[in-house]
PDB file of C-alpha atoms in Angstrom:
ATOM      1  CA  UNK A  32      24.679 -39.124 -10.072  1.00  0.00           C
ATOM      2  CA  UNK A  33      26.407 -41.015 -12.683  1.00  0.00           C
ATOM      3  CA  UNK A  34      24.665 -41.904 -16.018  1.00  0.00           C
ATOM      4  CA  UNK A  35      24.710 -45.511 -15.099  1.00  0.00           C
ATOM      5  CA  UNK A  36      22.864 -44.422 -11.731  1.00  0.00           C
ATOM      6  CA  UNK A  37      20.442 -42.161 -13.921  1.00  0.00           C
ATOM      7  CA  UNK A  38      19.747 -45.175 -16.465  1.00  0.00           C
ATOM      8  CA  UNK A  39      19.066 -47.455 -13.367  1.00  0.00           C
ATOM      9  CA  UNK A  40      16.718 -44.799 -11.820  1.00  0.00           C
ATOM     10  CA  UNK A  41      14.588 -44.430 -15.134  1.00  0.00           C
ATOM     11  CA  UNK A  42      11.402 -46.752 -15.041  1.00  0.00           C
ATOM     12  CA  UNK A  43       8.267 -47.028 -16.394  1.00  0.00           C
ATOM     13  CA  UNK A  44       5.553 -45.061 -14.088  1.00  0.00           C
ATOM     14  CA  UNK A  45       2.010 -45.984 -14.323  1.00  0.00           C
ATOM     15  CA  UNK A  46       0.482 -44.315 -11.277  1.00  0.00           C
ATOM     16  CA  UNK A  47       0.866 -40.330 -11.005  1.00  0.00           C
ATOM     17  CA  UNK A  48      -0.136 -37.630  -8.596  1.00  0.00           C
ATOM     18  CA  UNK A  49      -2.278 -34.689  -9.499  1.00  0.00           C
ATOM     19  CA  UNK A  50       0.808 -32.189  -8.933  1.00  0.00           C
ATOM     20  CA  UNK A  51       1.294 -30.275 -12.171  1.00  0.00           C
ATOM     21  CA  UNK A  52       4.489 -30.363 -13.976  1.00  0.00           C
ATOM     22  CA  UNK A  53       6.490 -27.119 -13.979  1.00  0.00           C
ATOM     23  CA  UNK A  54       6.828 -25.472 -17.326  1.00  0.00           C
ATOM     24  CA  UNK A  55      10.728 -25.086 -17.000  1.00  0.00           C
ATOM     25  CA  UNK A  56      10.823 -28.749 -16.493  1.00  0.00           C
ATOM     26  CA  UNK A  57       8.597 -29.791 -19.482  1.00  0.00           C
ATOM     27  CA  UNK A  58      10.534 -27.292 -21.483  1.00  0.00           C
ATOM     28  CA  UNK A  59      13.863 -28.911 -20.539  1.00  0.00           C
ATOM     29  CA  UNK A  60      12.487 -32.415 -21.238  1.00  0.00           C
ATOM     30  CA  UNK A  61      11.225 -31.040 -24.722  1.00  0.00           C
ATOM     31  CA  UNK A  62      14.404 -29.493 -25.416  1.00  0.00           C
ATOM     32  CA  UNK A  63      16.411 -32.668 -24.791  1.00  0.00           C
ATOM     33  CA  UNK A  64      14.225 -34.334 -27.348  1.00  0.00           C
ATOM     34  CA  UNK A  65      14.756 -31.476 -29.708  1.00  0.00           C
ATOM     35  CA  UNK A  66      18.680 -31.790 -29.586  1.00  0.00           C
ATOM     36  CA  UNK A  67      18.929 -35.580 -29.718  1.00  0.00           C
ATOM     37  CA  UNK A  68      20.733 -36.834 -32.672  1.00  0.00           C
ATOM     38  CA  UNK A  69      18.946 -38.394 -35.793  1.00  0.00           C
ATOM     39  CA  UNK A  70      20.110 -39.918 -38.725  1.00  0.00           C
ATOM     40  CA  UNK A  71      21.990 -37.688 -41.093  1.00  0.00           C
ATOM     41  CA  UNK A  72      20.761 -34.694 -38.718  1.00  0.00           C
ATOM     42  CA  UNK A  73      17.341 -34.699 -40.669  1.00  0.00           C
ATOM     43  CA  UNK A  74      15.171 -34.240 -37.587  1.00  0.00           C
ATOM     44  CA  UNK A  75      11.999 -35.927 -38.787  1.00  0.00           C
ATOM     45  CA  UNK A  76      10.322 -35.442 -35.467  1.00  0.00           C
ATOM     46  CA  UNK A  77       7.669 -33.264 -33.812  1.00  0.00           C
ATOM     47  CA  UNK A  78       6.342 -33.194 -30.246  1.00  0.00           C
ATOM     48  CA  UNK A  79       2.695 -32.342 -29.293  1.00  0.00           C
ATOM     49  CA  UNK A  80       2.146 -31.769 -25.677  1.00  0.00           C
ATOM     50  CA  UNK A  81      -1.453 -32.562 -24.708  1.00  0.00           C
ATOM     51  CA  UNK A  82      -2.508 -31.347 -21.292  1.00  0.00           C
ATOM     52  CA  UNK A  83      -6.062 -30.681 -22.300  1.00  0.00           C
ATOM     53  CA  UNK A  84      -8.186 -33.405 -20.206  1.00  0.00           C
ATOM     54  CA  UNK A  85     -10.744 -34.422 -22.691  1.00  0.00           C
ATOM     55  CA  UNK A  86      -8.216 -34.768 -25.421  1.00  0.00           C
ATOM     56  CA  UNK A  87      -6.031 -37.138 -23.208  1.00  0.00           C
ATOM     57  CA  UNK A  88      -9.217 -38.942 -22.562  1.00  0.00           C
ATOM     58  CA  UNK A  89     -10.039 -39.170 -26.280  1.00  0.00           C
ATOM     59  CA  UNK A  90      -6.475 -40.344 -26.829  1.00  0.00           C
ATOM     60  CA  UNK A  91      -6.497 -42.815 -24.064  1.00  0.00           C
ATOM     61  CA  UNK A  92      -9.463 -44.353 -25.329  1.00  0.00           C
ATOM     62  CA  UNK A  93      -7.626 -45.767 -28.148  1.00  0.00           C
ATOM     63  CA  UNK A  94      -5.178 -47.590 -25.504  1.00  0.00           C
ATOM     64  CA  UNK A  95      -5.122 -51.160 -24.824  1.00  0.00           C
ATOM     65  CA  UNK A  96      -7.121 -51.643 -21.586  1.00  0.00           C
ATOM     66  CA  UNK A  97      -3.856 -52.137 -19.370  1.00  0.00           C
ATOM     67  CA  UNK A  98      -2.544 -48.648 -20.613  1.00  0.00           C
ATOM     68  CA  UNK A  99      -6.142 -47.033 -20.556  1.00  0.00           C
ATOM     69  CA  UNK A 100      -6.568 -47.953 -16.738  1.00  0.00           C
ATOM     70  CA  UNK A 101      -3.042 -46.347 -16.055  1.00  0.00           C
ATOM     71  CA  UNK A 102      -3.634 -42.957 -17.884  1.00  0.00           C
ATOM     72  CA  UNK A 103      -6.284 -41.534 -15.725  1.00  0.00           C
ATOM     73  CA  UNK A 104      -4.196 -39.382 -13.524  1.00  0.00           C
ATOM     74  CA  UNK A 105      -1.119 -38.527 -16.135  1.00  0.00           C
ATOM     75  CA  UNK A 106      -0.648 -34.561 -15.990  1.00  0.00           C
ATOM     76  CA  UNK A 107       0.575 -34.467 -19.670  1.00  0.00           C
ATOM     77  CA  UNK A 108       0.855 -36.569 -22.679  1.00  0.00           C
ATOM     78  CA  UNK A 109       3.819 -35.776 -25.001  1.00  0.00           C
ATOM     79  CA  UNK A 110       2.807 -37.302 -28.403  1.00  0.00           C
ATOM     80  CA  UNK A 111       6.017 -37.985 -30.777  1.00  0.00           C
ATOM     81  CA  UNK A 112       5.375 -37.942 -34.224  1.00  0.00           C
ATOM     82  CA  UNK A 113       7.685 -38.558 -37.331  1.00  0.00           C
ATOM     83  CA  UNK A 114       7.718 -37.680 -40.949  1.00  0.00           C
ATOM     84  CA  UNK A 115       8.877 -40.392 -43.071  1.00  0.00           C
ATOM     85  CA  UNK A 116       9.297 -38.222 -46.067  1.00  0.00           C
ATOM     86  CA  UNK A 117      11.918 -36.165 -44.137  1.00  0.00           C
ATOM     87  CA  UNK A 118      13.678 -38.888 -42.639  1.00  0.00           C
ATOM     88  CA  UNK A 119      16.924 -40.451 -43.824  1.00  0.00           C
ATOM     89  CA  UNK A 120      16.961 -43.767 -45.800  1.00  0.00           C
ATOM     90  CA  UNK A 121      19.738 -46.369 -46.279  1.00  0.00           C
ATOM     91  CA  UNK A 122      20.958 -46.188 -49.828  1.00  0.00           C
ATOM     92  CA  UNK A 123      21.382 -49.885 -50.018  1.00  0.00           C
ATOM     93  CA  UNK A 124      18.146 -51.277 -48.966  1.00  0.00           C
ATOM     94  CA  UNK A 125      15.811 -48.124 -48.536  1.00  0.00           C
ATOM     95  CA  UNK A 126      15.828 -48.663 -44.615  1.00  0.00           C
ATOM     96  CA  UNK A 127      13.646 -45.696 -43.169  1.00  0.00           C
ATOM     97  CA  UNK A 128      15.325 -44.550 -39.782  1.00  0.00           C
ATOM     98  CA  UNK A 129      12.510 -42.292 -38.740  1.00  0.00           C
ATOM     99  CA  UNK A 130      11.252 -44.911 -35.869  1.00  0.00           C
ATOM    100  CA  UNK A 131      15.068 -45.016 -34.615  1.00  0.00           C
ATOM    101  CA  UNK A 132      15.258 -41.197 -34.568  1.00  0.00           C
ATOM    102  CA  UNK A 133      12.036 -41.121 -32.701  1.00  0.00           C
ATOM    103  CA  UNK A 134      13.221 -44.136 -30.182  1.00  0.00           C
ATOM    104  CA  UNK A 135      16.589 -41.729 -29.472  1.00  0.00           C
ATOM    105  CA  UNK A 136      14.531 -38.492 -28.795  1.00  0.00           C
ATOM    106  CA  UNK A 137      12.097 -40.344 -26.612  1.00  0.00           C
ATOM    107  CA  UNK A 138      14.959 -42.267 -24.553  1.00  0.00           C
ATOM    108  CA  UNK A 139      16.791 -38.779 -23.967  1.00  0.00           C
ATOM    109  CA  UNK A 140      13.486 -37.223 -22.554  1.00  0.00           C
ATOM    110  CA  UNK A 141      12.894 -40.174 -20.163  1.00  0.00           C
ATOM    111  CA  UNK A 142      16.270 -39.854 -18.890  1.00  0.00           C
ATOM    112  CA  UNK A 143      16.031 -36.070 -18.764  1.00  0.00           C
ATOM    113  CA  UNK A 144      12.723 -36.412 -17.059  1.00  0.00           C
ATOM    114  CA  UNK A 145      14.097 -38.921 -14.487  1.00  0.00           C
ATOM    115  CA  UNK A 146      16.948 -36.764 -13.606  1.00  0.00           C
ATOM    116  CA  UNK A 147      14.321 -33.915 -12.863  1.00  0.00           C
ATOM    117  CA  UNK A 148      12.241 -36.269 -10.475  1.00  0.00           C
ATOM    118  CA  UNK A 149       9.524 -36.893 -13.159  1.00  0.00           C
ATOM    119  CA  UNK A 150       8.298 -40.023 -14.016  1.00  0.00           C
ATOM    120  CA  UNK A 151       7.255 -41.294 -17.604  1.00  0.00           C
ATOM    121  CA  UNK A 152       5.952 -44.137 -19.456  1.00  0.00           C
ATOM    122  CA  UNK A 153       6.443 -44.824 -23.226  1.00  0.00           C
ATOM    123  CA  UNK A 154       3.245 -45.944 -24.662  1.00  0.00           C
ATOM    124  CA  UNK A 155       3.434 -47.877 -28.085  1.00  0.00           C
ATOM    125  CA  UNK A 156      -0.103 -49.557 -27.765  1.00  0.00           C
ATOM    126  CA  UNK A 157      -2.463 -47.093 -29.020  1.00  0.00           C
ATOM    127  CA  UNK A 158      -4.325 -46.309 -32.238  1.00  0.00           C
ATOM    128  CA  UNK A 159      -2.462 -43.836 -34.462  1.00  0.00           C
ATOM    129  CA  UNK A 160      -5.432 -42.878 -36.648  1.00  0.00           C
ATOM    130  CA  UNK A 161      -7.493 -41.989 -33.326  1.00  0.00           C
ATOM    131  CA  UNK A 162      -4.660 -39.937 -32.022  1.00  0.00           C
ATOM    132  CA  UNK A 163      -4.192 -38.391 -35.318  1.00  0.00           C
ATOM    133  CA  UNK A 164      -7.965 -37.139 -35.411  1.00  0.00           C
ATOM    134  CA  UNK A 165      -8.099 -35.892 -31.941  1.00  0.00           C
ATOM    135  CA  UNK A 166      -4.633 -33.672 -32.530  1.00  0.00           C
ATOM    136  CA  UNK A 167      -5.330 -32.687 -36.269  1.00  0.00           C
ATOM    137  CA  UNK A 168      -2.248 -34.439 -37.318  1.00  0.00           C
ATOM    138  CA  UNK A 169      -1.666 -34.174 -41.197  1.00  0.00           C
ATOM    139  CA  UNK A 170      -1.847 -37.521 -43.182  1.00  0.00           C
ATOM    140  CA  UNK A 171       1.997 -37.568 -44.038  1.00  0.00           C
ATOM    141  CA  UNK A 172       2.972 -37.378 -40.134  1.00  0.00           C
ATOM    142  CA  UNK A 173       2.724 -40.472 -38.210  1.00  0.00           C
ATOM    143  CA  UNK A 174       2.107 -40.464 -34.340  1.00  0.00           C
ATOM    144  CA  UNK A 175       4.712 -43.214 -33.298  1.00  0.00           C
ATOM    145  CA  UNK A 176       4.985 -42.711 -29.715  1.00  0.00           C
ATOM    146  CA  UNK A 177       3.228 -41.201 -26.600  1.00  0.00           C
ATOM    147  CA  UNK A 178       5.029 -40.354 -23.522  1.00  0.00           C
ATOM    148  CA  UNK A 179       3.161 -40.099 -20.112  1.00  0.00           C
ATOM    149  CA  UNK A 180       5.012 -37.551 -18.117  1.00  0.00           C
ATOM    150  CA  UNK A 181       4.442 -36.454 -14.382  1.00  0.00           C
ATOM    151  CA  UNK A 182       5.359 -36.815 -10.796  1.00  0.00           C
ATOM    152  CA  UNK A 183       5.300 -40.465  -9.661  1.00  0.00           C
ATOM    153  CA  UNK A 184       3.196 -41.211  -6.491  1.00  0.00           C
ATOM    154  CA  UNK A 185       6.280 -43.277  -5.523  1.00  0.00           C
ATOM    155  CA  UNK A 186       6.511 -47.010  -4.692  1.00  0.00           C
ATOM    156  CA  UNK A 187       2.902 -48.234  -3.348  1.00  0.00           C
ATOM    157  CA  UNK A 188       1.081 -51.321  -3.163  1.00  0.00           C
ATOM    158  CA  UNK A 189      -0.518 -50.587  -6.498  1.00  0.00           C
ATOM    159  CA  UNK A 190       2.911 -50.927  -8.154  1.00  0.00           C
ATOM    160  CA  UNK A 191       4.172 -53.765  -5.889  1.00  0.00           C
ATOM    161  CA  UNK A 192       1.103 -55.755  -7.156  1.00  0.00           C
ATOM    162  CA  UNK A 193       1.342 -54.559 -10.819  1.00  0.00           C
ATOM    163  CA  UNK A 194       4.767 -55.747 -10.629  1.00  0.00           C
ATOM    164  CA  UNK A 195       3.952 -59.436  -9.558  1.00  0.00           C
ATOM    165  CA  UNK A 196       0.793 -59.435 -11.875  1.00  0.00           C
ATOM    166  CA  UNK A 197       2.771 -58.271 -14.912  1.00  0.00           C
ATOM    167  CA  UNK A 198       6.171 -59.776 -14.177  1.00  0.00           C
ATOM    168  CA  UNK A 199       6.258 -60.926 -17.980  1.00  0.00           C
ATOM    169  CA  UNK A 200       6.375 -56.986 -18.758  1.00  0.00           C
ATOM    170  CA  UNK A 201       9.913 -56.924 -17.476  1.00  0.00           C
ATOM    171  CA  UNK A 202       9.995 -57.157 -13.824  1.00  0.00           C
ATOM    172  CA  UNK A 203      11.025 -59.664 -11.270  1.00  0.00           C
ATOM    173  CA  UNK A 204       8.722 -60.799  -8.643  1.00  0.00           C
ATOM    174  CA  UNK A 205      10.411 -58.047  -6.115  1.00  0.00           C
ATOM    175  CA  UNK A 206       9.674 -55.499  -8.726  1.00  0.00           C
ATOM    176  CA  UNK A 207      12.858 -54.815 -10.034  1.00  0.00           C
ATOM    177  CA  UNK A 208      13.772 -54.629 -13.393  1.00  0.00           C
ATOM    178  CA  UNK A 209      14.301 -57.871 -15.327  1.00  0.00           C
ATOM    179  CA  UNK A 210      17.306 -57.795 -17.711  1.00  0.00           C
ATOM    180  CA  UNK A 211      19.153 -60.332 -19.835  1.00  0.00           C
ATOM    181  CA  UNK A 212      22.810 -60.827 -18.688  1.00  0.00           C
ATOM    182  CA  UNK A 213      25.861 -59.121 -20.312  1.00  0.00           C
ATOM    183  CA  UNK A 214      26.971 -62.467 -21.698  1.00  0.00           C
ATOM    184  CA  UNK A 215      23.488 -63.152 -23.375  1.00  0.00           C
ATOM    185  CA  UNK A 216      23.435 -59.806 -25.421  1.00  0.00           C
ATOM    186  CA  UNK A 217      27.175 -58.782 -25.753  1.00  0.00           C
ATOM    187  CA  UNK A 218      29.364 -60.744 -28.258  1.00  0.00           C
ATOM    188  CA  UNK A 219      33.036 -60.121 -29.577  1.00  0.00           C
ATOM    189  CA  UNK A 220      34.025 -60.117 -33.268  1.00  0.00           C
ATOM    190  CA  UNK A 221      30.902 -62.368 -34.456  1.00  0.00           C
ATOM    191  CA  UNK A 222      27.359 -63.290 -33.411  1.00  0.00           C
ATOM    192  CA  UNK A 223      27.147 -65.755 -30.464  1.00  0.00           C
ATOM    193  CA  UNK A 224      29.641 -66.989 -28.053  1.00  0.00           C
TER     194      UNK A 224
END
């Protein structure tokens, strides 16, 4: 499989089987996140794997209704946290690169999971304070993203209807990913064409 094929294969999965994730596969996904690049190699990220049903339910209770309804069968959550005190800040204007470092790590993890036959869904619509409380996260560490991970039940009537119902979430009516054209986002030597 080429990298382009892998990037096209990766998608947000919202319905999972009850099949547990093998520890070796989960370790590999976490290792890819660990070795992902970060600004100035400061590595301001932490990963908390949550398999405990009660903790997952409490965390999911802070989601939007849409994400909550799609979290019930997820075998594991990976809560990705950042330490803004340890991240690189641009000298010119103080821009904090922590969130970008987290995004790079999560992207690497989603691609590795796809290669291993696992599905993922990147959750951003949650209450960080509720998550912090459930997982005893210190005040200076921010829960930035949650990654649902597990085996997808595959294309189903549920996913087809979800794609149609939520086409504004980035899917065409046929369920394929909606993407802007190359010409809309790539410019040469100046902004705009």
